[in-house]
XYZ file of C-alpha atoms in Angstrom:
551
model
C 6.376 -18.606 -4.942
C 5.819 -17.324 -1.422
C 9.493 -17.879 -0.573
C 10.548 -15.893 -3.641
C 8.377 -12.993 -2.523
C 9.925 -13.125 0.921
C 13.477 -13.205 -0.437
C 12.686 -10.082 -2.455
C 11.189 -8.542 0.636
C 13.046 -9.810 3.655
C 12.959 -6.818 5.521
C 11.353 -4.351 9.467
C 9.417 -4.504 12.094
C 6.516 -3.522 14.151
C 3.952 -2.087 11.800
C 1.109 0.045 13.091
C -0.881 0.626 9.904
C -0.375 0.785 6.194
C -0.404 3.610 3.711
C -3.612 4.189 1.764
C -1.916 2.486 -1.157
C -2.567 2.284 -4.887
C -4.711 -0.239 -6.730
C -5.620 -0.037 -10.399
C -3.891 1.791 -13.213
C -6.261 4.711 -13.799
C -5.793 6.246 -10.362
C -2.099 5.355 -10.263
C -1.448 7.433 -13.385
C -3.624 10.380 -12.258
C -1.647 11.348 -9.171
C -3.142 8.552 -7.071
C -6.614 10.138 -7.141
C -9.481 7.654 -6.975
C -11.955 8.513 -4.195
C -14.294 10.408 -6.548
C -13.172 8.912 -9.879
C -16.160 7.131 -11.432
C -14.503 5.760 -14.575
C -12.116 3.464 -12.672
C -12.929 -0.221 -12.276
C -11.386 -0.204 -8.781
C -14.050 1.781 -6.940
C -14.288 -1.206 -4.583
C -10.783 -0.359 -3.344
C -10.879 3.453 -3.314
C -14.460 4.147 -2.274
C -17.303 1.588 -2.264
C -19.813 4.396 -2.895
C -18.420 4.659 -6.436
C -20.183 1.378 -7.276
C -23.606 3.027 -7.483
C -22.191 6.315 -8.805
C -21.223 4.382 -11.933
C -23.639 1.405 -11.985
C -22.182 -0.722 -14.750
C -20.693 -4.143 -15.203
C -16.955 -3.651 -14.802
C -13.976 -5.947 -14.819
C -10.453 -4.879 -13.969
C -7.084 -6.330 -13.112
C -3.864 -4.693 -12.002
C -0.431 -5.876 -10.855
C 2.345 -3.598 -9.714
C 5.509 -3.127 -7.743
C 6.969 -0.045 -6.075
C 10.108 0.768 -4.137
C 10.653 3.647 -1.742
C 13.925 4.547 -0.045
C 14.994 7.084 2.552
C 18.624 7.481 3.668
C 19.468 3.761 3.368
C 21.280 4.088 0.032
C 23.156 7.167 1.237
C 24.907 5.127 3.895
C 26.645 3.164 1.145
C 28.228 6.372 -0.194
C 29.892 7.310 3.085
C 33.701 7.277 3.135
C 34.037 5.500 6.486
C 37.831 5.329 6.279
C 38.083 9.083 5.680
C 35.729 9.745 8.601
C 37.872 7.687 10.949
C 41.133 9.229 9.732
C 39.838 12.761 10.140
C 38.481 12.103 13.629
C 41.757 10.529 14.728
C 43.791 13.363 13.187
C 41.682 15.944 14.993
C 42.088 14.133 18.293
C 45.831 13.632 17.957
C 46.380 17.179 16.665
C 44.296 19.094 19.184
C 44.953 16.839 22.175
C 47.813 17.419 24.563
C 50.165 14.742 25.803
C 50.968 13.989 29.364
C 52.750 17.204 30.261
C 52.458 18.150 33.920
C 54.487 21.350 34.216
C 53.142 24.885 34.382
C 55.237 26.221 31.502
C 52.818 25.238 28.772
C 54.607 22.027 27.921
C 52.133 20.535 25.397
C 52.442 19.077 21.950
C 50.446 19.432 18.740
C 48.416 22.498 17.983
C 48.280 23.510 21.650
C 52.033 24.150 21.584
C 51.757 26.012 18.269
C 49.071 28.309 19.671
C 51.071 28.897 22.850
C 54.194 29.910 20.906
C 52.131 32.061 18.538
C 50.581 33.901 21.486
C 54.044 34.543 22.883
C 55.036 36.058 19.554
C 52.054 38.358 19.101
C 52.145 39.448 22.747
C 55.904 40.077 22.550
C 56.153 38.387 25.937
C 57.907 35.101 25.383
C 60.253 35.811 28.233
C 57.860 37.281 30.747
C 54.862 35.011 30.284
C 56.464 31.733 31.140
C 54.425 31.419 34.303
C 51.156 32.055 32.477
C 48.977 29.274 31.145
C 48.002 29.235 27.485
C 44.441 30.131 28.488
C 45.671 33.223 30.353
C 47.749 34.293 27.351
C 44.740 33.871 25.056
C 42.541 35.965 27.329
C 45.167 38.731 27.356
C 45.388 38.626 23.566
C 41.616 38.813 23.050
C 41.440 41.994 25.122
C 43.659 43.832 22.624
C 42.957 42.105 19.287
C 39.744 44.030 18.465
C 38.397 40.987 16.631
C 41.206 40.879 14.050
C 43.145 37.649 14.515
C 45.154 37.564 11.282
C 48.459 38.116 13.080
C 47.794 35.203 15.424
C 46.633 32.964 12.568
C 49.808 33.660 10.589
C 51.975 32.857 13.606
C 50.052 29.622 14.272
C 50.603 28.509 10.673
C 54.297 29.371 10.946
C 54.722 27.427 14.186
C 52.770 24.469 12.822
C 54.947 24.371 9.706
C 58.130 24.296 11.810
C 56.784 21.882 14.448
C 58.580 18.593 15.052
C 55.608 17.224 17.027
C 53.169 17.084 14.112
C 52.970 14.785 11.123
C 52.600 16.128 7.605
C 48.898 15.197 7.552
C 48.307 16.980 10.843
C 50.169 20.069 9.615
C 48.000 20.219 6.492
C 44.812 19.823 8.559
C 45.707 22.467 11.143
C 46.988 24.941 8.553
C 43.754 24.508 6.606
C 41.437 25.150 9.562
C 43.493 27.832 11.349
C 41.652 30.716 9.701
C 38.328 29.193 10.715
C 39.048 28.882 14.445
C 36.669 30.811 16.688
C 39.238 32.215 19.119
C 36.563 33.673 21.389
C 35.375 30.127 22.123
C 38.808 28.502 22.206
C 39.453 26.989 25.638
C 42.531 25.420 27.205
C 42.389 23.067 30.188
C 44.933 23.614 32.959
C 44.971 19.967 33.959
C 42.655 20.445 36.939
C 39.315 19.612 35.326
C 37.436 16.345 35.673
C 37.735 15.591 31.954
C 41.526 15.340 31.847
C 44.269 13.460 33.566
C 47.621 15.277 33.826
C 47.018 17.333 30.691
C 48.514 20.778 31.121
C 47.084 23.402 28.757
C 45.392 20.815 26.517
C 42.706 22.246 24.246
C 39.402 21.468 25.962
C 37.173 23.175 23.378
C 37.705 24.502 19.868
C 35.168 25.581 17.238
C 36.065 25.563 13.538
C 33.950 27.332 10.911
C 32.628 25.471 7.893
C 34.509 26.135 4.688
C 37.915 26.243 6.347
C 38.999 22.884 4.947
C 37.239 20.874 2.200
C 38.457 17.532 3.530
C 37.199 18.324 7.018
C 33.891 19.574 5.606
C 33.438 16.294 3.694
C 34.190 14.189 6.774
C 31.866 16.210 8.994
C 29.145 16.058 6.336
C 29.486 12.274 6.245
C 29.298 12.081 10.034
C 26.153 14.235 10.113
C 24.618 12.091 7.368
C 25.322 8.896 9.300
C 23.850 10.291 12.517
C 20.728 11.464 10.667
C 20.338 8.294 8.601
C 20.573 6.068 11.663
C 17.511 7.789 13.123
C 15.420 8.479 10.011
C 15.484 5.733 7.390
C 13.598 2.982 5.637
C 13.521 1.003 2.412
C 10.179 -0.428 1.320
C 9.294 -2.873 -1.412
C 5.562 -3.069 -2.076
C 3.520 -5.090 -4.531
C -0.237 -4.459 -4.658
C -2.237 -6.621 -7.042
C -5.937 -7.099 -7.583
C -8.853 -8.251 -9.682
C -12.398 -6.883 -9.389
C -15.831 -7.654 -10.825
C -18.650 -5.138 -10.466
C -22.260 -6.108 -11.209
C -24.626 -3.257 -11.849
C -26.935 -1.378 -14.157
C -29.058 1.717 -13.782
C -32.342 -0.241 -13.351
C -30.714 -2.688 -10.913
C -29.143 0.140 -8.940
C -32.466 1.973 -8.683
C -34.109 -1.219 -7.493
C -31.637 -2.755 -5.016
C -28.204 -1.177 -5.556
C -24.870 -2.207 -7.085
C -22.537 -4.997 -5.953
C -18.858 -5.834 -6.435
C -16.423 -8.514 -5.367
C -12.657 -8.635 -5.630
C -9.446 -10.369 -4.711
C -6.500 -8.258 -3.552
C -3.051 -9.658 -2.841
C -0.342 -7.395 -1.487
C 3.226 -7.746 -0.296
C 4.687 -5.162 2.079
C 8.315 -5.424 3.074
C 10.762 -3.163 4.813
C 14.268 -2.867 6.128
C 15.073 -0.188 8.691
C 17.927 0.740 10.985
C 16.722 1.414 14.500
C 19.245 3.448 16.473
C 19.443 4.061 20.191
C 19.203 7.898 20.244
C 21.260 8.047 23.450
C 24.227 6.406 21.729
C 24.856 8.563 18.657
C 27.442 11.074 19.866
C 30.822 10.995 18.132
C 33.122 10.419 21.089
C 36.435 8.728 20.314
C 39.335 7.400 22.338
C 42.888 8.401 21.405
C 46.030 7.991 23.467
C 44.110 7.092 26.599
C 42.008 10.273 26.412
C 38.472 10.875 25.109
C 37.362 13.538 22.639
C 33.963 14.556 21.265
C 33.117 16.129 17.916
C 29.869 18.099 17.656
C 28.469 19.419 14.378
C 26.592 22.733 14.406
C 25.007 24.829 11.666
C 28.066 27.082 11.473
C 30.915 24.667 12.073
C 32.384 21.920 14.206
C 33.230 21.886 17.886
C 35.913 19.618 19.311
C 36.289 19.110 23.045
C 37.560 16.803 25.738
C 35.278 14.120 27.146
C 35.660 11.260 29.616
C 35.468 7.482 29.758
C 32.051 7.324 31.421
C 30.433 9.545 28.772
C 32.180 7.519 26.079
C 30.706 4.241 27.355
C 27.191 5.636 27.789
C 26.758 7.792 24.679
C 29.429 7.077 22.054
C 28.356 5.784 18.644
C 31.633 3.887 18.437
C 31.212 2.281 21.865
C 27.630 1.304 21.016
C 28.923 -0.983 18.266
C 30.168 -3.264 21.043
C 26.693 -3.490 22.653
C 24.319 -6.068 21.171
C 21.562 -5.425 23.726
C 21.255 -1.644 24.024
C 22.869 -0.431 20.802
C 21.517 -0.275 17.258
C 19.659 -2.925 15.249
C 18.418 -3.745 11.769
C 14.744 -4.682 11.721
C 13.189 -6.591 8.847
C 9.550 -7.319 8.068
C 7.741 -9.220 5.355
C 3.947 -8.952 5.386
C 1.714 -10.643 2.814
C -1.932 -9.590 2.959
C -4.748 -11.145 0.953
C -8.229 -9.633 0.949
C -11.586 -10.733 -0.395
C -13.730 -7.581 -0.395
C -17.464 -7.595 -1.030
C -19.003 -4.183 -1.641
C -22.478 -2.730 -1.893
C -23.678 0.791 -2.733
C -26.996 2.546 -3.233
C -27.969 5.896 -4.761
C -30.281 8.361 -3.021
C -31.694 10.942 -5.421
C -31.874 14.464 -4.034
C -33.142 17.727 -5.510
C -29.831 19.078 -6.812
C -27.686 15.984 -6.760
C -27.282 12.300 -6.056
C -25.888 10.876 -2.826
C -24.221 7.469 -3.034
C -23.471 5.490 0.119
C -21.318 2.376 -0.001
C -19.836 -0.190 2.338
C -17.337 -2.995 1.864
C -16.534 -5.898 4.140
C -13.165 -7.595 3.721
C -12.009 -11.040 4.736
C -8.303 -10.489 5.384
C -5.572 -13.111 5.755
C -1.958 -12.326 6.627
C 1.367 -14.117 6.547
C 4.166 -12.241 8.253
C 7.708 -12.555 9.527
C 9.816 -10.097 11.515
C 13.530 -10.264 12.334
C 15.976 -8.224 14.371
C 19.751 -8.175 13.812
C 21.985 -6.188 16.210
C 24.581 -3.910 14.601
C 27.925 -4.623 16.238
C 31.523 -5.049 15.154
C 31.109 -8.783 15.775
C 27.894 -9.300 13.788
C 28.270 -11.716 10.882
C 25.657 -10.250 8.549
C 26.109 -13.016 5.981
C 25.329 -15.643 8.589
C 22.389 -13.621 9.909
C 20.837 -13.295 6.445
C 21.300 -17.010 5.795
C 19.550 -17.718 9.072
C 16.640 -15.466 8.093
C 16.224 -17.170 4.701
C 16.273 -20.582 6.365
C 13.710 -19.386 8.896
C 10.922 -18.716 6.366
C 8.927 -21.645 7.667
C 8.518 -19.856 10.994
C 6.071 -17.313 9.643
C 2.960 -16.209 11.496
C -0.455 -16.632 9.873
C -3.551 -14.772 11.048
C -6.879 -13.445 9.799
C -9.185 -10.518 10.469
C -12.172 -8.595 9.138
C -11.940 -5.085 7.690
C -14.662 -2.508 7.058
C -14.652 0.395 4.565
C -17.401 3.022 4.321
C -17.689 5.782 1.732
C -19.894 8.471 0.259
C -20.021 10.126 -3.156
C -22.090 13.214 -3.951
C -22.828 13.993 -7.605
C -23.822 17.589 -8.234
C -26.750 17.777 -10.671
C -27.706 21.366 -11.427
C -29.349 22.537 -14.664
C -26.261 24.482 -15.773
C -23.576 22.667 -13.803
C -23.164 18.919 -13.774
C -20.464 16.262 -13.783
C -18.744 17.398 -10.551
C -18.299 14.612 -8.011
C -17.209 14.807 -4.359
C -16.006 11.745 -2.464
C -15.120 10.779 1.108
C -13.995 7.381 2.379
C -12.876 5.753 5.600
C -10.920 2.515 5.243
C -10.233 -0.150 7.849
C -12.449 1.640 10.344
C -12.322 -1.270 12.781
C -8.472 -1.316 12.944
C -7.905 -4.959 11.905
C -5.017 -6.493 13.852
C -2.790 -9.450 12.979
C -0.421 -11.462 15.131
C 3.200 -11.398 13.992
C 6.625 -12.645 15.037
C 7.795 -9.747 17.230
C 4.829 -7.411 17.595
C 1.250 -7.410 16.403
C 0.459 -5.552 13.187
C -2.449 -3.121 13.317
C -3.878 -1.387 10.256
C -5.173 1.900 11.589
C -8.173 3.724 10.065
C -7.450 5.837 6.998
C -9.520 8.741 5.681
C -9.294 10.382 2.273
C -11.327 12.989 0.381
C -11.517 13.523 -3.356
C -13.058 15.568 -6.122
C -13.495 14.790 -9.828
C -14.883 16.539 -12.890
C -16.050 14.948 -16.119
C -16.969 16.176 -19.585
C -18.938 14.428 -22.299
C -15.945 14.762 -24.629
C -13.912 12.279 -22.561
C -11.786 14.705 -20.552
C -11.719 14.260 -16.774
C -9.907 15.683 -13.758
C -9.424 14.187 -10.300
C -7.786 15.239 -7.043
C -7.364 13.419 -3.694
C -5.933 14.272 -0.283
C -5.257 12.056 2.720
C -7.036 13.398 5.794
C -4.990 11.188 8.107
C -1.284 10.623 8.559
C -0.736 6.954 7.775
C 2.146 4.889 9.103
C 4.686 3.352 6.756
C 5.916 -0.130 7.577
C 9.179 0.840 9.226
C 10.958 0.608 12.535
C 13.444 3.452 12.370
C 14.007 5.612 15.445
C 11.837 8.322 13.902
C 8.289 7.216 13.045
C 7.756 7.057 9.287
C 4.502 8.642 8.129
C 2.762 9.116 4.800
C 0.130 11.674 3.808
C -0.513 11.883 0.090
C -1.972 14.706 -1.942
C -2.283 14.526 -5.714
C -4.327 14.594 -8.861
C -4.285 14.453 -12.610
C -6.082 14.600 -15.920
C -7.330 11.889 -18.252
C -8.071 11.989 -21.967
C -10.348 9.209 -23.188
C -10.540 8.477 -26.911
C -11.979 5.504 -28.725
C -9.627 2.606 -28.074
C -6.962 4.766 -26.419
C -6.567 6.594 -23.086
C -3.821 8.960 -21.951
C -3.426 10.053 -18.321
C -1.017 12.428 -16.556
C -0.702 13.643 -12.992
C 1.438 14.462 -9.994
C 1.377 13.746 -6.286
C 3.335 14.611 -3.160
C 3.886 12.810 0.105
C 3.657 15.582 2.680
C 5.447 13.470 5.314
C 8.301 12.126 3.181
C 11.115 14.111 1.622
C 11.112 12.396 -1.768
C 10.141 15.348 -3.943
C 7.255 15.710 -6.369
C 6.093 12.375 -7.802
C 5.142 12.495 -11.485
C 2.625 9.982 -12.826
C 1.412 8.876 -16.233
C -0.262 6.041 -18.053
C -1.694 4.773 -21.325
C -4.432 2.304 -22.166
C -4.931 0.520 -25.463
C -8.263 -1.174 -26.214
C -9.054 -1.350 -22.508
C -7.204 -4.565 -21.758
C -3.602 -3.297 -21.968
C -2.727 -0.551 -19.523
C 0.641 0.673 -18.226
C 1.071 3.212 -15.407
C 4.284 4.688 -14.030
C 5.092 6.815 -10.985
C 8.498 8.363 -10.299
C 9.763 10.885 -7.773
C 11.768 13.897 -8.910
C 14.233 13.439 -6.063
C 17.006 10.934 -6.733
C 19.586 8.968 -4.790
C 22.886 8.065 -6.409
C 23.940 4.423 -6.207
C 27.386 3.824 -7.738
C 27.005 7.175 -9.530
C 23.683 6.141 -11.102
C 20.678 8.342 -10.179
C 17.794 6.254 -8.817
C 14.385 7.776 -7.919
C 13.650 7.663 -4.204
C 10.160 6.470 -5.148
C 9.375 4.378 -8.226
C 6.279 2.387 -9.152
C 5.247 0.408 -12.233
C 1.818 -1.098 -12.827
C 0.359 -3.228 -15.624
C -3.343 -3.916 -15.931
C -6.526 -3.390 -17.850
C -10.275 -2.957 -17.515
C -13.536 -3.325 -19.410
C -16.989 -1.922 -18.711
C -20.385 -2.130 -20.325
C-alpha cells in the first residue's frame, strides 16, 4: 500500500514546512474555517481549545485527496517546434552574412532596409559610402515620426528579395509596421559582438500585435521562462479519525480530552531552474542572437559566444551540474495527537485554553533529475520507482496550543473567537536530500451560532506557510475563507469560499452535505482552470468523504 501511495506521489524536494491543511468535512465545506467552529468533531486538529468549548463525546472520520497545480500543465501546451522555427527565422532574417565591404553588402532584412532608405532619401547614388546606420540617422531627422513611406519600401524590397525564403518574407512583411525605427541599430562590423558583419542589425524592437504567429511564439517563450521559475504540482491526502471524551460536568471538574490518528501524504514535483541560465540566446550561422520580451514588444539583438555559454537557456540543456532540474518528494506523515482543554468562566464570557501533543512519524524520499538533452526520463523514473526501499524514516514531537473565547452577554451570545498556533516547536525530520522542517503556523477564526441550526465561520492564516515545492521561486500559502452551515434533523448543508493569498489559483468554492451524521461529502474547487488536451481542469481540487457523531 505504501508503494502505491508513493507511485501516485513520486514527486520535490526540500520542504521547509507544510500548509495549515484541511482535516474533517465540516470545515472543508465551509471555506476551510475551523479554528472557532464548535460543531466540528475535528477540534483536535484545528484548535485544541475547542474541546472544552464543546464538551461532548464526539467521533469523526475523514479521508480526502486534493491536487494543486501551478504552471506545470501549461508547459505541455507549448508549441516547442513553432518556438524554435520562429527564433531561427528571426535570426536568419535579421542577421547579416559575412560581408566585409563598406557599401552595405548584407543579406536578409538588413539589405532590404538599406535599399529602402536609399529610395526614401533619393540618394541611392550618392550614399554608397554611407553605412546603413548613417542612412537611418539621416532619415530619422526628416521623417517627423511618420515612417509609412519607409515601411512600404521595406515591404517592396523584401517581396523582391532573392536572399529571403518565403517564410522569412512573410515574417518580415508582417512585423515591418511594428518596427521601432528610433531604436533600430546597425553594427558596422567593429563591435565586440560581431565578426566581419558589415551593417548587420545589432538591435531591433518589434511591437506586439504586428504578427500573430510571432506573438504566439513570444508568448510561449515568456510562459516557459516564467514556468521554469514559478511552478509546482502537489498531490495531498489528509486522513484522520478522532475520539473526544467530554461532558459539561466532566469539563467543569477536570476538563475535556481527545485522541486521534492522522495519516497524511504530501507529494510534489517541481522544476528548479538556474535563474542565470534562462535567456533566449541562440546560435545561427556561427553568430549568436538574443531575443528579449518586454511589455510592449520584442527586442532582437546580437550576442556573443561567451554570453551564450553562461546564460543561454538552450546551452543550459547541455549542463547536468549547473543547469535545471526536476525535484521530486514523497512525504508520509502519521500523527497520534492527544489533546486537553479546560474552560475558565469569566464575567462576560468563557475562555477555553487547549494544548495538544503529537507523536509524529515520517517516511520520506526525495529525488533530483537534471533536465538535459541527454536525460532519459523513462529510465530515471524507473530508477526512482525501484528505489522506494531507500526511504528515510524519522520521528518527532509536535505541540499545538490554542484559545477560544465565547462571548456571553445577556443580549448577545453565540459568538466565538479562536486563535491557534500549530507545530510551535518546529518538528524536523531527516530526509534523503535535505531535512524537512514543519515551521510554526498561526491562524485566527470567528464563528457565530443560532439555536435554529444556522452557523457562520471565518478563518485567516496569520502566517505565510510554505508549500512542499522546490521551484526557483519559493511557494507560499496563506488562506482566508469562510462559509455558512444549515443544520436540520438528519441532514446538513454547508457552503463557503476561500482564497489562497499567495497562489494565483482564483477563488476556491466549497460545499458539502451530511446525511444522518455518518455519511458526509465535501468538495473544494478553484474557479481558475488549466486546459489539458482542451479539457478545463481546476488548478485546485479537493474531495473528502467522512462522517461524525456526537452526544
